[in-house]
Short mmCIF file of C-alpha atoms and ligand atoms in Angstrom, two decimals:
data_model
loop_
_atom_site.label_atom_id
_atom_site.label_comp_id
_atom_site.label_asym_id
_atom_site.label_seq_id
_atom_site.Cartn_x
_atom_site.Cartn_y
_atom_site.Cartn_z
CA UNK A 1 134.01 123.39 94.69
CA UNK A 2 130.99 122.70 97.03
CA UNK A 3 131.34 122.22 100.80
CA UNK A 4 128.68 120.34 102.92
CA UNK A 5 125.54 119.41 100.40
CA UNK A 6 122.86 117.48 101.46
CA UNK A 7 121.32 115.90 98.11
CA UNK A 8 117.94 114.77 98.52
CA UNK A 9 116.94 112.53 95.59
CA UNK A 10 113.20 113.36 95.03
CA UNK A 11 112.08 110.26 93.21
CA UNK A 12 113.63 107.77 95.93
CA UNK A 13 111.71 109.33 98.59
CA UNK A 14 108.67 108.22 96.52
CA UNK A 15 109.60 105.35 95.43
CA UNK A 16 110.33 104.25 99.55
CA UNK A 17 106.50 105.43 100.30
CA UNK A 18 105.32 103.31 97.42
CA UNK A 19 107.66 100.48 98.76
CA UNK A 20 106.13 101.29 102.39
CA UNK A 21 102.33 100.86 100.91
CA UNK A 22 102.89 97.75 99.48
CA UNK A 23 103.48 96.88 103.04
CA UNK A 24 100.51 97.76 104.37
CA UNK A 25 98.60 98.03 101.01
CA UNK A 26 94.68 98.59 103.37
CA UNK A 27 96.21 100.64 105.47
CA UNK A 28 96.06 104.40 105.10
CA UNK A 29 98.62 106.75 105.79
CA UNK A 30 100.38 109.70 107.09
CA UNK A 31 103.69 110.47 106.33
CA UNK A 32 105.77 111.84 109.43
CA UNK A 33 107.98 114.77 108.60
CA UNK A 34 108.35 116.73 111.77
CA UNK A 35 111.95 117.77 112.63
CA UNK A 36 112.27 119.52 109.05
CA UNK A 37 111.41 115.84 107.28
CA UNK A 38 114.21 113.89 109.31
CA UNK A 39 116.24 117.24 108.44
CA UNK A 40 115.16 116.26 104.68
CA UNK A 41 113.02 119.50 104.47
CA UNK A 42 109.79 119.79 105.96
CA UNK A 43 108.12 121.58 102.56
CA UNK A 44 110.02 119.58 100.04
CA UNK A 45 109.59 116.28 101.78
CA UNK A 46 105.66 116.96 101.86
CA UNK A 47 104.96 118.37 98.54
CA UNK A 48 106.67 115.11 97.22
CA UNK A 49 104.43 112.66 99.01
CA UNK A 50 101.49 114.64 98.68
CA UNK A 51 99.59 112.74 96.25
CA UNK A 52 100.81 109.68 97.66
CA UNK A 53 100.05 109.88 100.88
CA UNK A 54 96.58 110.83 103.45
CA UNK A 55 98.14 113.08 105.54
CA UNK A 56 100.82 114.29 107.65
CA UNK A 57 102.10 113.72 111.19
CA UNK A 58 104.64 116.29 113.51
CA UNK A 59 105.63 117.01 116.85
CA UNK A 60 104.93 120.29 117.05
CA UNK A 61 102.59 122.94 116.27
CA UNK A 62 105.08 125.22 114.55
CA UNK A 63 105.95 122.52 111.97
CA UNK A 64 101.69 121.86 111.25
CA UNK A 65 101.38 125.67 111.01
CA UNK A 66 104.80 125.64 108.29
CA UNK A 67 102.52 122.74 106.70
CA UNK A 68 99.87 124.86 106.15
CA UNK A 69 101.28 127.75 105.38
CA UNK A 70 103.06 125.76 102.59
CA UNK A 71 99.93 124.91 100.95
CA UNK A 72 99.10 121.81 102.12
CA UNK A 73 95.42 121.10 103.05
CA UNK A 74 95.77 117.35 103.79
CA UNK A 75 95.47 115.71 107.33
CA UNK A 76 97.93 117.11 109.86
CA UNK A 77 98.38 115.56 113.33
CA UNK A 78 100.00 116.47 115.93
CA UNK A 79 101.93 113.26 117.23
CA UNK A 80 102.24 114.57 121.16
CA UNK A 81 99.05 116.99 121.14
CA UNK A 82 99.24 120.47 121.99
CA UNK A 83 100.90 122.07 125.02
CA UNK A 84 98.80 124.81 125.63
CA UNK A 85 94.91 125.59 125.55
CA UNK A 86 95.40 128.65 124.02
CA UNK A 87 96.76 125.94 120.97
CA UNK A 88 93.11 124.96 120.46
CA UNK A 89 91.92 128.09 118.19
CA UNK A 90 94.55 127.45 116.48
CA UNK A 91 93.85 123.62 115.92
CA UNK A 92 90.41 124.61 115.03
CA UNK A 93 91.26 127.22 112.46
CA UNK A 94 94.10 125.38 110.73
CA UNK A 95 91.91 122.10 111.02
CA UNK A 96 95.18 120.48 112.95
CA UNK A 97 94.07 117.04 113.99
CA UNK A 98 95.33 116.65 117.94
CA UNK A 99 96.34 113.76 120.16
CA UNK A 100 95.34 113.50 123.54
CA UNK A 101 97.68 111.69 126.00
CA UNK A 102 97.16 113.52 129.20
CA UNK A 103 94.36 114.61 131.78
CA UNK A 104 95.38 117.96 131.43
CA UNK A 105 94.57 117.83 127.67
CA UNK A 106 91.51 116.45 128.52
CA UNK A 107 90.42 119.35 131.06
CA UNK A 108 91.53 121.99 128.39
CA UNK A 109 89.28 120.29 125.88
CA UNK A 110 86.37 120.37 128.09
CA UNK A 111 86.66 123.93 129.47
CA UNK A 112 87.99 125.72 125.86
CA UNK A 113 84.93 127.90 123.84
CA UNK A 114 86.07 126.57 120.15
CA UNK A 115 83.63 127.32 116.95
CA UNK A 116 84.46 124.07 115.62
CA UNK A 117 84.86 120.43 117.21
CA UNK A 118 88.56 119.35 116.78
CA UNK A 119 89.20 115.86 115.85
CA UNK A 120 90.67 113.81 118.83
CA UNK A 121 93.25 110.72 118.68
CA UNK A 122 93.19 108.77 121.98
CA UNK A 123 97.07 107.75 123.06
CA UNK A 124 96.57 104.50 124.66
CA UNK A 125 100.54 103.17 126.67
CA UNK A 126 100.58 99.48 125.63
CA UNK A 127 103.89 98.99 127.07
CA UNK A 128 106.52 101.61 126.20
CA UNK A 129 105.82 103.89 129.16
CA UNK A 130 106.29 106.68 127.55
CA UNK A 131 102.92 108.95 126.63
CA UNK A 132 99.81 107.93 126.70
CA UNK A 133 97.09 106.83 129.09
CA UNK A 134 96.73 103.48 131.02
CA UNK A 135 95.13 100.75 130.25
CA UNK A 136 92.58 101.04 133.22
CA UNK A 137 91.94 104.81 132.37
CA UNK A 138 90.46 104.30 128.84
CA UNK A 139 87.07 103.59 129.63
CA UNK A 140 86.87 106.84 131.83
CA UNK A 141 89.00 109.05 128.81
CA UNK A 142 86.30 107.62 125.65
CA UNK A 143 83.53 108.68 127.75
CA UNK A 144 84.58 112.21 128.71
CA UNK A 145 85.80 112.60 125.02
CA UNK A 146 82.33 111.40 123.90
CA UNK A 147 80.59 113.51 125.92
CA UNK A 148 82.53 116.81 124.94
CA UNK A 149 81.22 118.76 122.40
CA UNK A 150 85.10 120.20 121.16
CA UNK A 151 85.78 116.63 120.07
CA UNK A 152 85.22 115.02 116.78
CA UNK A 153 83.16 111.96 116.84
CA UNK A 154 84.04 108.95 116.81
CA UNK A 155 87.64 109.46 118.77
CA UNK A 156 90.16 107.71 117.28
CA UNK A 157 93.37 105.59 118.90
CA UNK A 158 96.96 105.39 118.62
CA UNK A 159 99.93 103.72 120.15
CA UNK A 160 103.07 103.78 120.00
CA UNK A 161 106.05 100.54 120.33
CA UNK A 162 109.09 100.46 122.03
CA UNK A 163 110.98 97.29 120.95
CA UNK A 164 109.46 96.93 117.48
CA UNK A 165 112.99 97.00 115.65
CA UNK A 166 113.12 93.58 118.37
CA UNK A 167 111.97 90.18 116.22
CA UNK A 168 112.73 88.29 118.85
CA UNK A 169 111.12 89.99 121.59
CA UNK A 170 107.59 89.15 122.62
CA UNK A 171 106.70 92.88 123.38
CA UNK A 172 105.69 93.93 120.78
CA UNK A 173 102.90 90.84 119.94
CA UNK A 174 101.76 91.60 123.57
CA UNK A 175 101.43 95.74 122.36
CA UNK A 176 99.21 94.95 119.85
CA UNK A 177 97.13 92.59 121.89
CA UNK A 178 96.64 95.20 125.06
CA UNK A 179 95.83 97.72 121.91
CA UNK A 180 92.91 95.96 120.26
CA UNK A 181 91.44 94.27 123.29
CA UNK A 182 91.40 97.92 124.77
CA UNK A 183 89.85 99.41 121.97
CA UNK A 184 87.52 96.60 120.98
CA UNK A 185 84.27 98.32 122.22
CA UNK A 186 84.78 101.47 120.25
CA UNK A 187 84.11 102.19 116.89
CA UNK A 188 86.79 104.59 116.15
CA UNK A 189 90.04 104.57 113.93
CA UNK A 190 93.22 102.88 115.00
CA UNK A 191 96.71 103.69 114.49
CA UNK A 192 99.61 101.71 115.58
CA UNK A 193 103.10 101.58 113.20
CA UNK A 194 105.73 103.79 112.72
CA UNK A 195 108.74 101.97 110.69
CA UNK A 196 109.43 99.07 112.48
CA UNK A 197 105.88 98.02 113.01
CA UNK A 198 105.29 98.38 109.26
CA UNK A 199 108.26 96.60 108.18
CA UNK A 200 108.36 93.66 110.46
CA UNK A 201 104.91 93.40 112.00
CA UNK A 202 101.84 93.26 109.68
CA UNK A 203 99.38 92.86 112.58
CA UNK A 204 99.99 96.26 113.42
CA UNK A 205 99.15 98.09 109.84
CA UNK A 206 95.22 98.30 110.74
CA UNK A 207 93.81 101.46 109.03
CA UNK A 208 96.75 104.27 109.65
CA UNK A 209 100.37 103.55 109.46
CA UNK A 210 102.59 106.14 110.03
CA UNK A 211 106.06 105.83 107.74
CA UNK A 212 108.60 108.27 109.17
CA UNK A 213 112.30 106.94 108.54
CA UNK A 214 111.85 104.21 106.46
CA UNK A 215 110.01 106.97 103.82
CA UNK A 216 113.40 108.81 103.89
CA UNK A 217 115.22 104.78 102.80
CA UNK A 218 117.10 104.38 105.98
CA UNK A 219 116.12 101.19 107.96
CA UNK A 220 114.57 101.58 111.60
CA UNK A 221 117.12 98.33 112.22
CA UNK A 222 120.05 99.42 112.97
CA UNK A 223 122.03 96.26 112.20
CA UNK A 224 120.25 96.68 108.49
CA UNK A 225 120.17 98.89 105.78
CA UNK A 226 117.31 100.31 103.60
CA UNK A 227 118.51 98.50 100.69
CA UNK A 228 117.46 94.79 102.91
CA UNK A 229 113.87 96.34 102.57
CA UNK A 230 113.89 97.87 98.81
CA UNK A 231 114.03 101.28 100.13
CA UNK A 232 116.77 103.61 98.38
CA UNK A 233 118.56 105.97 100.44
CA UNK A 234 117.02 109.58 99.86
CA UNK A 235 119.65 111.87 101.91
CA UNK A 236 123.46 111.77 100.20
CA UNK A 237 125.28 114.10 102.48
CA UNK A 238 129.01 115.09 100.66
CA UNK A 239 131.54 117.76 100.59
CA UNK A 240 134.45 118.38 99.05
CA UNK A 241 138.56 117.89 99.31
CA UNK A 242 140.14 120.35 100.31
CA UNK A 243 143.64 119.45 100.91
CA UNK A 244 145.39 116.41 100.28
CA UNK A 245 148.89 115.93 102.41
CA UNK A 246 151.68 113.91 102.95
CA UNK A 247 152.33 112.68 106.92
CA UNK A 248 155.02 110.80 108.08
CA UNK A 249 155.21 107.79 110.18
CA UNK A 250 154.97 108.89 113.66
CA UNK A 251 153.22 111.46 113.45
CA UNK A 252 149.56 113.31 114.90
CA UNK A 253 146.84 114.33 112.86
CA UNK A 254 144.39 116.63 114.26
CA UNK A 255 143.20 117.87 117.69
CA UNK A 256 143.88 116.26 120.56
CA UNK A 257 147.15 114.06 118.41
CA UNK A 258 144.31 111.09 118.44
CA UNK A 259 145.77 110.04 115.60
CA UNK A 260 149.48 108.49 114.88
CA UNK A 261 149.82 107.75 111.48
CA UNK A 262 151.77 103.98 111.07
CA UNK A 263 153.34 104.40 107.65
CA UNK A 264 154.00 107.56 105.27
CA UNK A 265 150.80 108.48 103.69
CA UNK A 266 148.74 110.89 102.39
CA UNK A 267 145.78 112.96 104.64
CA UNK A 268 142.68 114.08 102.58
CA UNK A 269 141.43 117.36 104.48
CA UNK A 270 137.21 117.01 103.59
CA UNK A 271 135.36 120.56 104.33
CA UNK A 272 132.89 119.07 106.61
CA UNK A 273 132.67 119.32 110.59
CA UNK A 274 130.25 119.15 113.52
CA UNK A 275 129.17 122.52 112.62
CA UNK A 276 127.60 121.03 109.60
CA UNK A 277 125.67 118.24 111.78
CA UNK A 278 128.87 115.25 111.16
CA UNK A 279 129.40 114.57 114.83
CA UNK A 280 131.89 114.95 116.52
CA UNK A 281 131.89 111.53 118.46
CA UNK A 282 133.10 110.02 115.42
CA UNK A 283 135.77 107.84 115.71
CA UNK A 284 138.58 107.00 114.05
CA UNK A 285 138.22 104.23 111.31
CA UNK A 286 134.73 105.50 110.54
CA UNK A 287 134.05 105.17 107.13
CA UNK A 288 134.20 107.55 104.29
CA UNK A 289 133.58 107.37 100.25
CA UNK A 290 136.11 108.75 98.20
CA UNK A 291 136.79 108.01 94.45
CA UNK A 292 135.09 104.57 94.38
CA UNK A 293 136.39 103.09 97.48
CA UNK A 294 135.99 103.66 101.43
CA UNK A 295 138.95 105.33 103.00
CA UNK A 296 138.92 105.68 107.22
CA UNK A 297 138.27 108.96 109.32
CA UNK A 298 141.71 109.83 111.06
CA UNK A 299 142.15 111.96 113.36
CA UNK A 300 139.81 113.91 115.56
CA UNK A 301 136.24 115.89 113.71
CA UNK A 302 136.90 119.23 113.62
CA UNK A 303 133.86 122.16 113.30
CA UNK A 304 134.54 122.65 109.33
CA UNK A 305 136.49 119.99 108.50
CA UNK A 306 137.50 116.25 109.00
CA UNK A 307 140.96 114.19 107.84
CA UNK A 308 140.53 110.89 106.32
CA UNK A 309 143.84 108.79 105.31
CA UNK A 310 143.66 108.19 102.04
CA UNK A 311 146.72 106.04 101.51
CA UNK A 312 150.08 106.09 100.59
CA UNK A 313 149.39 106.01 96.85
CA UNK A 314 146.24 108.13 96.46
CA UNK A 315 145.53 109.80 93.38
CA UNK A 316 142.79 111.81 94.68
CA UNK A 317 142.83 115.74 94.22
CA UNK A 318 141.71 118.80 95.85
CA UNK A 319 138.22 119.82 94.94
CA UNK A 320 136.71 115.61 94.56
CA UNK A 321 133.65 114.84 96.11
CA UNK A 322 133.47 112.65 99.26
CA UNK A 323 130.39 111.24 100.86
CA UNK A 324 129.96 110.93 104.25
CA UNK A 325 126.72 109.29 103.81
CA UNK A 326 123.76 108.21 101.44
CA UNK A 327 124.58 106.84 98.36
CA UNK A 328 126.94 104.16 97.82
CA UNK A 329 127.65 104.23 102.00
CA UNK A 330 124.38 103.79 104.26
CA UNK A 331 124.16 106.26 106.89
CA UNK A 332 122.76 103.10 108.79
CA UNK A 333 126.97 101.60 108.60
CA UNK A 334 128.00 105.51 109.32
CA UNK A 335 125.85 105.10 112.56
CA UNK A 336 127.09 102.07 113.96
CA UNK A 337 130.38 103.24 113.74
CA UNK A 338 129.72 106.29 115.63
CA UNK A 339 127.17 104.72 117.87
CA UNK A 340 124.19 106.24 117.04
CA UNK A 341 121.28 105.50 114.92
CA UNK A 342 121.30 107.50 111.21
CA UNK A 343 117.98 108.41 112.36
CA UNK A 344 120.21 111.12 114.31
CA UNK A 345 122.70 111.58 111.61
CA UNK A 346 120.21 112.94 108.65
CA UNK A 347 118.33 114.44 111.64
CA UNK A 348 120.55 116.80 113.23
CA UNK A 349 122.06 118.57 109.92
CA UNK A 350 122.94 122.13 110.41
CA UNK A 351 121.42 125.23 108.55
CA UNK A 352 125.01 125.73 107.20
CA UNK A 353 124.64 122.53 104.66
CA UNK A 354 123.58 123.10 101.41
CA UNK A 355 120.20 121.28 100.48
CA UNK A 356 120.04 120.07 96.81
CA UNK A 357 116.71 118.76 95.93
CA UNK A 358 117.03 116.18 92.50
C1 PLP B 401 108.42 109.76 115.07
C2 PLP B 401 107.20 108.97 115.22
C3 PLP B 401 106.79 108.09 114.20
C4 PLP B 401 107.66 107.73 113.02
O1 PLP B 401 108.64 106.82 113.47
P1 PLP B 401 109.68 106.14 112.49
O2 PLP B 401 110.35 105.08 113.30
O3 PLP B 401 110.64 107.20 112.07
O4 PLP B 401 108.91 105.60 111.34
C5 PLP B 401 105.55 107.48 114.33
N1 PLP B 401 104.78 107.68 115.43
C6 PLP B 401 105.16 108.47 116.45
C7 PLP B 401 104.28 108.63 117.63
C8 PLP B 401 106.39 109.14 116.39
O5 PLP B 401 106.77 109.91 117.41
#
């Protein structure tokens, strides 16, 4: 009987970065796997897209130095640049592509001794106000980059969106306008989707998209599922019964008694908790996939284990396999009853699940 397994089905997760291509079939592209692939596995995740993909893209330099030490000798960049100057040897000698949002960057580019010129993406804020430099300071930041002999030429640009999963909102048309007025006079590169942007708005492909959730099939909309845009889940989290037990009307299930049952019934006891990653914010009525049909969470998530009611004339039995998300129940539907995004959900998985690569 297996507790908390995280399968991760292999040829889904290439057919969703095949899918993602056909998007944006002139664009080139790197596939984003930092935080351990969307908790898919940072190795596994990259060795699968490998051939299919031009590169990689993290948040941290720990994750491009597990790249390389994995074998993989593609593109890497580093989606919020390095922290430190004493991170540029190590750029140069991995060949770790950096972007630079910051002054301070800047400075440490023009005062480090490197052997090698590292290879420079300028982070342009077109709206979302969260990294990146202003509009009125490009000008200034392409010259100094120009002129330094650490950088790569010709820079290249990226951007980032804030309301892209928005159809209806005019910010992100007005993202991609700042973008390529601002980086009209330059010859470099331009970068501009993640997800959303590829998915919903084609003006943004230009030559490097970078697919992070939608490669793993879960939809960067949260009121839709991968399936609306051909992508197949890749992540099927399950575990397995461990009890199954009669309550009466009346009475409490759980911590806390959050849970009164209204009839006679029967509790399925699942060997899953928050200490596996299934938060704990999960309320009751949130769904979960038993035996061919959904059956409600009841009763307050525990660290190893959570209580679903599985009805008054259930024929399930201790040791069958529930899933809490992936395939047949979206982690997208698992999100929005919890009030999160499944982003989160296959995201913050604990080292205690099992990971079962198909
Ligand atoms: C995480 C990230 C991505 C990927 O975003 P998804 O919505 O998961 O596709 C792309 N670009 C940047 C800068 C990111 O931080």
């Amino acid at each position: 009987m297996k507790a908390a397994t995280a399968h991760i089905d292999i040829d889904a997760l290439r057919h969703n970065f095949s899918i993602l291509k056909s998007y944006a079939p002139d664009s080139k592209a790197l596939a984003v796997v930092k935080a351990n692939g969307y908790g898919h596995g940072l190795l596994e995740v990259a060795r699968t897209v490998n051939d299919l993909c031009d590169g990689f893209a993290v948040a941290r330099i720990e994750e491009a130095l597990a790249l390389r030490s994995g074998g993989i000798v593609k593109r890497v960049l580093l989606l919020e640049g390095f922290f430190s100057p004493s991170d540029l040897p190590i750029l140069v000698i991995n060949n770790i592509e950096t972007v630079v949002h910051t002054p301070t960057q800047l400075e440490a580019l023009e005062q480090a001794e490197l052997e090698r010129p590292v290879s420079v993406w300028l982070k342009i804020d077109t709206g979302m106000h969260r990294l990146g430099i202003r509009p009125e300071e490009v000008a200034d930041f392409v010259a100094r980059l120009e002129a330094c002999d650490n950088v790569q030429k010709p820079v290249r640009f990226i951007t980032h969106f804030g309301c892209a999963d928005e159809l209806d909102s005019d910010v992100t048309a007005r993202q991609i306008e700042a973008f390529n007025t601002l980086t009209a006079p330059y010859e470099g590169e331009h970068s501009l989707a993640a997800s959303p942007g590829i998915l919903l708005w084609p003006d943004s492909h230009q030559d490097w998209i970078r697919p992070g959730v939608s490669m793993y099939g879960v939809s960067p909309l949260a009121e839709k599922t991968g399936a609306d845009f051909n992508l197949k889940p890749v992540m099927t989290l399950t575990s397995s019964l461990i009890a199954v037990r009669t309550v009466k009307q009346g009475e409490a299930v759980g911590y806390g008694a959050n849970w009164v049952s209204e009839r006679d019934t029967k509790i399925g006891v699942i060997a899953i908790g928050y200490g596996d990653g299934y938060p704990r914010m999960a309320p009751n009525g949130t769904p979960v996939y038993i035996n061919g049909r959904i059956v409600p969470l009841s009763g307050r998530v525990s660290m190893d284990m959570l209580t679903v009611d599985l009805g008054p004339d259930a024929a399930d039995q201790v040791g069958d396999e529930a899933v809490l998300w992936g395939e047949p129940l979206p982690s997208e539907i698992v999100a929005q009853h919890i009030g999160t995004i499944a982003y989160e959900l296959v995201t913050k998985l604990t080292a205690r699940v099992n990971m079962h690569y198909r």
